[in-house]
mmCIF file of N, CA and C and ligand atoms in Angstrom:
data_model
loop_
_atom_site.group_PDB
_atom_site.id
_atom_site.type_symbol
_atom_site.label_atom_id
_atom_site.label_comp_id
_atom_site.label_asym_id
_atom_site.label_seq_id
_atom_site.Cartn_x
_atom_site.Cartn_y
_atom_site.Cartn_z
ATOM 1 N N MET W 341 2.859 20.748 -1.055
ATOM 2 C CA MET W 341 3.703 19.568 0.079
ATOM 3 C C MET W 341 4.904 19.773 -0.898
ATOM 4 N N MET W 342 4.667 18.820 -1.752
ATOM 5 C CA MET W 342 5.454 19.165 -2.184
ATOM 6 C C MET W 342 5.967 20.388 -3.024
ATOM 7 N N GLN W 343 7.693 20.326 -3.008
ATOM 8 C CA GLN W 343 8.659 21.773 -3.249
ATOM 9 C C GLN W 343 8.061 21.976 -4.244
ATOM 10 N N ARG W 344 8.339 23.077 -4.549
ATOM 11 C CA ARG W 344 8.597 23.844 -6.072
ATOM 12 C C ARG W 344 9.540 24.413 -6.682
ATOM 13 N N CYS W 345 9.902 24.930 -7.620
ATOM 14 C CA CYS W 345 10.619 25.433 -8.215
ATOM 15 C C CYS W 345 10.758 26.570 -7.945
ATOM 16 N N GLU W 346 11.646 27.409 -7.728
ATOM 17 C CA GLU W 346 11.970 28.713 -6.607
ATOM 18 C C GLU W 346 11.666 29.747 -8.243
ATOM 19 N N ILE W 347 12.230 29.382 -9.435
ATOM 20 C CA ILE W 347 12.025 29.716 -10.473
ATOM 21 C C ILE W 347 10.526 30.217 -11.192
ATOM 22 N N CYS W 348 10.264 28.616 -11.547
ATOM 23 C CA CYS W 348 8.863 29.139 -12.440
ATOM 24 C C CYS W 348 7.971 28.595 -11.781
ATOM 25 N N GLN W 349 8.120 28.145 -10.782
ATOM 26 C CA GLN W 349 6.995 27.425 -9.376
ATOM 27 C C GLN W 349 6.376 25.820 -9.978
ATOM 28 N N THR W 350 7.621 24.880 -10.884
ATOM 29 C CA THR W 350 6.751 23.685 -10.960
ATOM 30 C C THR W 350 6.969 23.194 -9.684
ATOM 31 N N SER W 351 5.808 22.282 -9.763
ATOM 32 C CA SER W 351 5.802 21.325 -8.547
ATOM 33 C C SER W 351 7.385 19.920 -9.264
ATOM 34 N N PHE W 352 8.326 19.729 -8.345
ATOM 35 C CA PHE W 352 8.819 18.507 -8.572
ATOM 36 C C PHE W 352 7.722 17.536 -7.939
ATOM 37 N N THR W 353 8.221 16.143 -8.947
ATOM 38 C CA THR W 353 7.478 15.147 -8.980
ATOM 39 C C THR W 353 8.109 14.133 -7.479
ATOM 40 N N TRP W 354 7.112 13.486 -7.398
ATOM 41 C CA TRP W 354 7.529 12.729 -6.068
ATOM 42 C C TRP W 354 8.721 11.624 -6.896
ATOM 43 N N LYS W 355 8.281 11.109 -7.724
ATOM 44 C CA LYS W 355 9.328 10.331 -8.818
ATOM 45 C C LYS W 355 10.993 11.153 -8.518
ATOM 46 N N GLN W 356 10.843 11.678 -8.949
ATOM 47 C CA GLN W 356 11.856 12.906 -8.956
ATOM 48 C C GLN W 356 12.491 12.264 -7.862
ATOM 49 N N VAL W 357 12.042 13.088 -6.897
ATOM 50 C CA VAL W 357 12.908 13.227 -4.962
ATOM 51 C C VAL W 357 12.988 12.133 -5.194
ATOM 52 N N SER W 358 12.166 11.267 -4.964
ATOM 53 C CA SER W 358 12.604 9.763 -4.189
ATOM 54 C C SER W 358 13.403 9.715 -5.343
ATOM 55 N N LYS W 359 13.846 9.039 -6.323
ATOM 56 C CA LYS W 359 14.723 8.970 -6.910
ATOM 57 C C LYS W 359 16.085 9.594 -6.525
ATOM 58 N N SER W 360 15.948 10.899 -6.516
ATOM 59 C CA SER W 360 17.315 11.912 -5.818
ATOM 60 C C SER W 360 17.653 10.538 -4.328
ATOM 61 N N LEU W 361 16.548 10.625 -3.860
ATOM 62 C CA LEU W 361 16.727 9.985 -2.258
ATOM 63 C C LEU W 361 17.370 8.688 -2.855
ATOM 64 N N TRP W 362 16.984 8.287 -3.373
ATOM 65 C CA TRP W 362 17.919 6.816 -3.655
ATOM 66 C C TRP W 362 19.330 6.495 -4.103
ATOM 67 N N LEU W 363 19.132 8.000 -4.980
ATOM 68 C CA LEU W 363 20.988 8.112 -5.894
ATOM 69 C C LEU W 363 21.854 8.878 -4.730
ATOM 70 N N ALA W 364 21.552 8.536 -3.515
ATOM 71 C CA ALA W 364 21.902 9.227 -2.377
ATOM 72 C C ALA W 364 22.215 10.696 -2.410
ATOM 73 N N TYR W 365 21.102 11.606 -2.178
ATOM 74 C CA TYR W 365 20.933 12.558 -3.111
ATOM 75 C C TYR W 365 21.357 13.590 -4.017
ATOM 76 N N LYS W 366 21.275 12.993 -5.048
ATOM 77 C CA LYS W 366 21.985 13.636 -6.307
ATOM 78 C C LYS W 366 21.004 14.341 -6.772
ATOM 79 N N PRO W 367 21.213 15.545 -7.314
ATOM 80 C CA PRO W 367 21.079 16.994 -7.724
ATOM 81 C C PRO W 367 19.560 16.572 -8.410
ATOM 82 N N ILE W 368 18.862 17.587 -8.362
ATOM 83 C CA ILE W 368 17.602 17.344 -8.822
ATOM 84 C C ILE W 368 17.727 18.293 -9.760
ATOM 85 N N ALA W 369 16.910 18.427 -11.082
ATOM 86 C CA ALA W 369 16.643 19.844 -12.320
ATOM 87 C C ALA W 369 15.293 19.899 -12.217
ATOM 88 N N CYS W 370 15.026 20.754 -11.962
ATOM 89 C CA CYS W 370 13.497 21.455 -12.041
ATOM 90 C C CYS W 370 13.113 20.710 -13.410
ATOM 91 N N PRO W 371 12.322 20.197 -13.511
ATOM 92 C CA PRO W 371 11.285 20.109 -15.033
ATOM 93 C C PRO W 371 11.340 20.470 -16.092
ATOM 94 N N ALA W 372 10.859 21.273 -15.460
ATOM 95 C CA ALA W 372 10.413 22.880 -16.406
ATOM 96 C C ALA W 372 11.678 23.931 -17.470
ATOM 97 N N CYS W 373 12.133 24.506 -16.029
ATOM 98 C CA CYS W 373 12.688 24.931 -16.442
ATOM 99 C C CYS W 373 14.846 24.774 -16.794
ATOM 100 N N GLY W 374 15.104 23.128 -16.008
ATOM 101 C CA GLY W 374 16.278 22.702 -15.588
ATOM 102 C C GLY W 374 16.982 22.864 -14.992
ATOM 103 N N LYS W 375 17.122 24.270 -13.821
ATOM 104 C CA LYS W 375 17.310 24.299 -12.912
ATOM 105 C C LYS W 375 17.692 23.620 -11.651
ATOM 106 N N LEU W 376 19.464 23.760 -10.946
ATOM 107 C CA LEU W 376 19.364 22.635 -10.645
ATOM 108 C C LEU W 376 19.087 23.060 -8.723
ATOM 109 N N TYR W 377 18.566 21.910 -8.405
ATOM 110 C CA TYR W 377 18.417 21.903 -6.989
ATOM 111 C C TYR W 377 19.512 20.548 -6.212
ATOM 112 N N LYS W 378 20.042 20.875 -4.907
ATOM 113 C CA LYS W 378 20.329 20.232 -4.337
ATOM 114 C C LYS W 378 19.744 20.291 -2.756
ATOM 115 N N VAL W 379 20.364 18.933 -1.983
ATOM 116 C CA VAL W 379 18.938 18.658 -1.024
ATOM 117 C C VAL W 379 19.489 19.589 0.189
ATOM 118 N N GLN W 380 18.236 19.629 1.309
ATOM 119 C CA GLN W 380 19.144 20.885 2.255
ATOM 120 C C GLN W 380 20.264 19.901 3.220
ATOM 121 N N PHE W 381 21.404 20.431 3.581
ATOM 122 C CA PHE W 381 21.591 19.913 4.436
ATOM 123 C C PHE W 381 20.801 19.084 6.161
ATOM 124 N N LEU W 382 20.289 20.443 6.265
ATOM 125 C CA LEU W 382 18.890 19.792 7.453
ATOM 126 C C LEU W 382 18.240 18.679 7.032
ATOM 127 N N SER W 383 17.623 18.831 5.958
ATOM 128 C CA SER W 383 16.600 17.786 5.077
ATOM 129 C C SER W 383 17.286 16.015 5.202
ATOM 130 N N ARG W 384 18.220 15.999 4.848
ATOM 131 C CA ARG W 384 19.176 15.377 4.909
ATOM 132 C C ARG W 384 19.604 13.972 6.113
ATOM 133 N N ILE W 385 20.138 15.256 6.728
ATOM 134 C CA ILE W 385 19.840 14.629 8.695
ATOM 135 C C ILE W 385 18.590 14.500 8.721
ATOM 136 N N LEU W 386 16.967 15.026 8.502
ATOM 137 C CA LEU W 386 16.397 14.248 9.369
ATOM 138 C C LEU W 386 16.147 12.982 8.308
ATOM 139 N N ALA W 387 15.968 12.970 7.499
ATOM 140 C CA ALA W 387 15.868 11.833 6.735
ATOM 141 C C ALA W 387 16.318 10.743 7.322
ATOM 142 N N SER W 388 17.544 10.506 7.707
ATOM 143 C CA SER W 388 18.145 9.402 8.132
ATOM 144 C C SER W 388 17.477 9.686 9.776
ATOM 145 N N VAL W 389 17.491 10.580 10.459
ATOM 146 C CA VAL W 389 16.645 10.146 12.078
ATOM 147 C C VAL W 389 15.110 9.644 11.503
ATOM 148 N N LEU W 390 14.546 10.071 10.229
ATOM 149 C CA LEU W 390 13.319 9.783 10.335
ATOM 150 C C LEU W 390 13.725 7.713 9.080
ATOM 151 N N LEU W 391 14.207 7.902 9.093
ATOM 152 C CA LEU W 391 14.334 6.063 8.518
ATOM 153 C C LEU W 391 15.142 5.343 9.714
ATOM 154 N N VAL W 392 15.677 5.545 10.739
ATOM 155 C CA VAL W 392 16.643 5.367 11.337
ATOM 156 C C VAL W 392 15.892 5.261 12.601
ATOM 157 N N GLY W 393 15.439 6.265 12.982
ATOM 158 C CA GLY W 393 14.897 6.363 14.622
ATOM 159 C C GLY W 393 13.378 5.366 14.668
ATOM 160 N N PRO W 394 12.874 5.274 14.053
ATOM 161 C CA PRO W 394 11.543 4.425 14.190
ATOM 162 C C PRO W 394 11.583 3.087 14.728
ATOM 163 N N ILE W 395 12.415 2.830 13.368
ATOM 164 C CA ILE W 395 12.984 1.757 13.875
ATOM 165 C C ILE W 395 13.726 1.269 15.382
ATOM 166 N N PHE W 396 14.527 2.206 15.484
ATOM 167 C CA PHE W 396 15.167 2.000 17.036
ATOM 168 C C PHE W 396 14.061 2.113 17.738
ATOM 169 N N ALA W 397 13.179 3.881 17.719
ATOM 170 C CA ALA W 397 12.137 3.643 18.887
ATOM 171 C C ALA W 397 11.302 1.923 19.387
ATOM 172 N N PHE W 398 11.237 1.494 17.790
ATOM 173 C CA PHE W 398 10.222 0.539 18.068
ATOM 174 C C PHE W 398 10.610 -0.699 18.936
ATOM 175 N N SER W 399 11.634 -0.798 18.372
ATOM 176 C CA SER W 399 12.490 -2.156 19.117
ATOM 177 C C SER W 399 12.628 -2.070 20.068
ATOM 178 N N SER W 400 13.292 -0.687 20.971
ATOM 179 C CA SER W 400 13.335 -0.519 22.842
ATOM 180 C C SER W 400 12.016 -0.587 23.103
ATOM 181 N N PHE W 401 11.006 -0.034 22.383
ATOM 182 C CA PHE W 401 9.602 -0.290 23.237
ATOM 183 C C PHE W 401 8.591 -1.930 23.528
ATOM 184 N N ALA W 402 9.264 -2.698 22.574
ATOM 185 C CA ALA W 402 9.345 -3.783 22.687
ATOM 186 C C ALA W 402 10.210 -4.803 22.756
ATOM 187 N N TYR W 403 10.770 -4.311 23.653
ATOM 188 C CA TYR W 403 11.383 -5.247 24.466
ATOM 189 C C TYR W 403 10.395 -6.837 25.379
ATOM 190 N N PRO W 404 11.252 -7.545 25.274
ATOM 191 C CA PRO W 404 12.162 -8.158 25.123
ATOM 192 C C PRO W 404 12.467 -7.759 23.612
ATOM 193 N N ILE W 405 13.531 -7.628 22.523
ATOM 194 C CA ILE W 405 13.597 -7.542 21.015
ATOM 195 C C ILE W 405 13.578 -8.409 20.542
ATOM 196 N N SER W 406 12.497 -8.934 19.939
ATOM 197 C CA SER W 406 12.131 -9.850 19.282
ATOM 198 C C SER W 406 12.868 -9.829 17.350
ATOM 199 N N THR W 407 13.506 -10.538 17.043
ATOM 200 C CA THR W 407 13.764 -10.810 15.440
ATOM 201 C C THR W 407 12.797 -10.433 14.487
ATOM 202 N N TYR W 408 11.724 -10.741 15.293
ATOM 203 C CA TYR W 408 10.243 -10.609 14.379
ATOM 204 C C TYR W 408 10.054 -9.037 14.454
ATOM 205 N N ALA W 409 10.141 -8.332 15.011
ATOM 206 C CA ALA W 409 9.402 -7.357 15.793
ATOM 207 C C ALA W 409 10.560 -6.597 14.951
ATOM 208 N N LEU W 410 11.599 -6.907 14.972
ATOM 209 C CA LEU W 410 12.572 -6.092 14.127
ATOM 210 C C LEU W 410 12.229 -5.994 12.963
ATOM 211 N N ILE W 411 12.354 -7.557 12.316
ATOM 212 C CA ILE W 411 11.901 -6.985 10.156
ATOM 213 C C ILE W 411 10.472 -6.677 10.632
ATOM 214 N N PHE W 412 9.533 -7.339 10.989
ATOM 215 C CA PHE W 412 8.611 -6.076 11.201
ATOM 216 C C PHE W 412 8.315 -4.876 11.026
ATOM 217 N N SER W 413 9.505 -4.068 12.122
ATOM 218 C CA SER W 413 9.190 -2.810 12.325
ATOM 219 C C SER W 413 9.918 -2.273 10.929
ATOM 220 N N VAL W 414 11.254 -2.720 10.210
ATOM 221 C CA VAL W 414 11.675 -2.280 9.121
ATOM 222 C C VAL W 414 11.105 -2.625 7.640
ATOM 223 N N LEU W 415 10.127 -3.477 7.461
ATOM 224 C CA LEU W 415 9.261 -4.232 6.559
ATOM 225 C C LEU W 415 8.023 -3.140 6.321
ATOM 226 N N VAL W 416 8.237 -2.671 7.634
ATOM 227 C CA VAL W 416 6.665 -1.948 7.510
ATOM 228 C C VAL W 416 6.659 -0.028 7.630
ATOM 229 N N LEU W 417 8.140 -0.190 8.399
ATOM 230 C CA LEU W 417 8.070 1.607 8.239
ATOM 231 C C LEU W 417 9.415 2.278 7.155
ATOM 232 N N PHE W 418 9.995 1.075 7.287
ATOM 233 C CA PHE W 418 11.004 2.020 6.385
ATOM 234 C C PHE W 418 10.219 2.022 4.733
ATOM 235 N N PRO W 419 9.623 1.281 4.417
ATOM 236 C CA PRO W 419 8.723 1.994 2.867
ATOM 237 C C PRO W 419 7.519 3.008 3.554
ATOM 238 N N VAL W 420 6.933 2.997 4.667
ATOM 239 C CA VAL W 420 6.486 4.311 4.997
ATOM 240 C C VAL W 420 6.836 5.422 4.936
ATOM 241 N N ILE W 421 8.005 5.296 5.785
ATOM 242 C CA ILE W 421 8.818 6.413 5.378
ATOM 243 C C ILE W 421 9.497 7.095 4.073
ATOM 244 N N SER W 422 9.656 6.047 3.400
ATOM 245 C CA SER W 422 10.557 6.319 2.561
ATOM 246 C C SER W 422 9.676 6.804 1.053
ATOM 247 N N LEU W 423 8.168 6.301 1.279
ATOM 248 C CA LEU W 423 7.012 7.018 0.635
ATOM 249 C C LEU W 423 6.808 7.947 1.107
ATOM 250 N N LEU W 424 7.134 9.106 2.469
ATOM 251 C CA LEU W 424 6.478 9.807 2.962
ATOM 252 C C LEU W 424 8.053 11.017 2.678
ATOM 253 N N LEU W 425 9.215 10.949 2.688
ATOM 254 C CA LEU W 425 9.915 11.835 2.294
ATOM 255 C C LEU W 425 9.580 12.170 1.040
ATOM 256 N N PRO W 426 9.823 11.957 0.496
ATOM 257 C CA PRO W 426 10.072 13.313 -0.449
ATOM 258 C C PRO W 426 8.962 14.507 -0.630
ATOM 259 N N TYR W 427 7.720 14.347 0.203
ATOM 260 C CA TYR W 427 7.677 15.283 0.754
ATOM 261 C C TYR W 427 7.867 16.092 1.406
ATOM 262 N N ILE W 428 9.048 15.366 2.618
ATOM 263 C CA ILE W 428 9.554 16.537 3.219
ATOM 264 C C ILE W 428 10.681 16.926 3.486
ATOM 265 N N LEU W 429 11.859 16.661 2.176
ATOM 266 C CA LEU W 429 12.857 16.337 1.796
ATOM 267 C C LEU W 429 12.388 18.055 0.864
ATOM 268 N N ARG W 430 13.614 19.037 1.783
ATOM 269 C CA ARG W 430 13.974 20.172 0.825
ATOM 270 C C ARG W 430 15.199 20.700 0.114
ATOM 271 N N TYR W 431 14.819 21.356 -1.322
ATOM 272 C CA TYR W 431 15.978 21.130 -1.965
ATOM 273 C C TYR W 431 16.274 22.844 -2.309
ATOM 274 N N ARG W 432 18.012 23.566 -1.988
ATOM 275 C CA ARG W 432 17.694 24.566 -2.403
ATOM 276 C C ARG W 432 18.584 24.597 -3.618
ATOM 277 N N LEU W 433 18.636 26.174 -4.040
ATOM 278 C CA LEU W 433 18.710 26.379 -5.247
ATOM 279 C C LEU W 433 20.460 25.797 -5.218
ATOM 280 N N ALA W 434 21.007 25.352 -6.178
ATOM 281 C CA ALA W 434 22.837 24.672 -6.616
ATOM 282 C C ALA W 434 23.167 25.839 -7.390
HETATM 283 ZN ZN1 ZN V 179 11.865 25.709 -12.528
#
Protein backbone atom coordinates (compact mmCIF):
# COMPACT_ATOMS: atom_id res chain seq x y z
CA MET A 1 0.00 0.00 0.00
CA MET A 2 2.58 2.55 1.08
CA GLN A 3 4.65 3.87 -1.79
CA ARG A 4 8.11 2.42 -2.29
CA CYS A 5 11.26 4.13 -3.53
CA GLU A 6 11.67 3.58 -7.26
CA ILE A 7 15.41 3.14 -6.87
CA CYS A 8 15.86 0.86 -3.86
CA GLN A 9 12.29 -0.38 -3.20
CA THR A 10 12.38 0.85 0.39
CA SER A 11 8.90 1.60 1.66
CA PHE A 12 8.19 5.11 2.85
CA THR A 13 6.85 5.27 6.38
CA TRP A 14 3.38 6.49 7.29
CA LYS A 15 4.92 9.07 9.59
CA GLN A 16 7.14 10.38 6.80
CA VAL A 17 4.29 10.86 4.33
CA SER A 18 1.97 12.22 7.00
CA LYS A 19 4.56 14.79 8.01
CA SER A 20 5.03 15.79 4.38
CA LEU A 21 1.28 16.25 4.06
CA TRP A 22 1.06 18.59 7.04
CA LEU A 23 4.06 20.57 5.87
CA ALA A 24 2.22 21.50 2.66
CA TYR A 25 3.50 18.49 0.67
CA LYS A 26 7.12 18.93 1.59
CA PRO A 27 9.30 16.66 -0.59
CA ILE A 28 10.17 13.29 0.94
CA ALA A 29 13.65 11.80 0.98
CA CYS A 30 13.88 8.02 0.71
CA PRO A 31 14.92 6.72 4.16
CA ALA A 32 17.48 4.37 2.60
CA CYS A 33 19.05 6.05 -0.45
CA GLY A 34 18.06 9.68 0.13
CA LYS A 35 16.42 10.19 -3.28
CA LEU A 36 14.02 13.10 -3.19
CA TYR A 37 10.34 12.64 -4.03
CA LYS A 38 7.70 15.25 -4.73
CA VAL A 39 3.97 14.73 -4.40
CA GLN A 40 2.13 14.11 -7.66
CA PHE A 41 -0.14 16.91 -8.74
CA LEU A 42 -3.15 14.57 -8.95
CA SER A 43 -2.51 13.25 -5.45
CA ARG A 44 -2.60 16.79 -4.21
CA ILE A 45 -5.99 17.38 -5.84
CA LEU A 46 -7.24 14.04 -4.53
CA ALA A 47 -6.15 14.90 -1.00
CA SER A 48 -8.08 18.19 -1.09
CA VAL A 49 -11.18 16.48 -2.47
CA LEU A 50 -10.97 13.68 0.11
CA LEU A 51 -10.52 16.09 2.99
CA VAL A 52 -13.25 18.53 2.02
CA GLY A 53 -15.63 16.32 0.01
CA PRO A 54 -17.00 13.99 2.71
CA ILE A 55 -17.51 16.86 5.12
CA PHE A 56 -19.39 18.76 2.45
CA ALA A 57 -21.43 15.68 1.48
CA PHE A 58 -22.20 14.84 5.09
CA SER A 59 -23.44 18.32 5.85
CA SER A 60 -25.65 18.28 2.72
CA PHE A 61 -27.26 14.96 3.67
CA ALA A 62 -27.75 16.07 7.24
CA TYR A 63 -30.15 18.78 6.08
CA PRO A 64 -31.16 21.01 7.75
CA ILE A 65 -27.53 21.54 8.56
CA SER A 66 -26.95 21.45 12.25
CA THR A 67 -23.79 22.85 13.69
CA TYR A 68 -23.36 19.69 15.74
CA ALA A 69 -23.51 17.49 12.65
CA LEU A 70 -20.92 19.64 10.96
CA ILE A 71 -18.60 19.65 13.97
CA PHE A 72 -19.11 15.90 14.35
CA SER A 73 -18.26 15.22 10.72
CA VAL A 74 -15.16 17.38 10.93
CA LEU A 75 -14.04 15.74 14.18
CA VAL A 76 -14.61 12.22 12.90
CA LEU A 77 -13.96 12.37 9.17
CA PHE A 78 -10.98 14.67 9.17
CA PRO A 79 -8.76 12.49 11.41
CA VAL A 80 -9.86 9.30 9.63
CA ILE A 81 -9.08 10.72 6.20
CA SER A 82 -5.81 12.16 7.46
CA LEU A 83 -4.85 8.70 8.71
CA LEU A 84 -5.60 7.11 5.36
CA LEU A 85 -4.13 9.76 3.09
CA PRO A 86 -0.49 8.63 3.39
CA TYR A 87 -1.57 5.30 1.87
CA ILE A 88 -3.26 7.03 -1.04
CA LEU A 89 -0.84 9.80 -1.91
CA ARG A 90 1.70 9.11 -4.64
CA TYR A 91 5.08 10.74 -5.07
CA ARG A 92 7.41 10.91 -8.02
CA LEU A 93 11.16 11.34 -8.25
CA ALA A 94 12.05 14.99 -7.93
ZN1 LIG B 1 15.54 4.66 -2.05
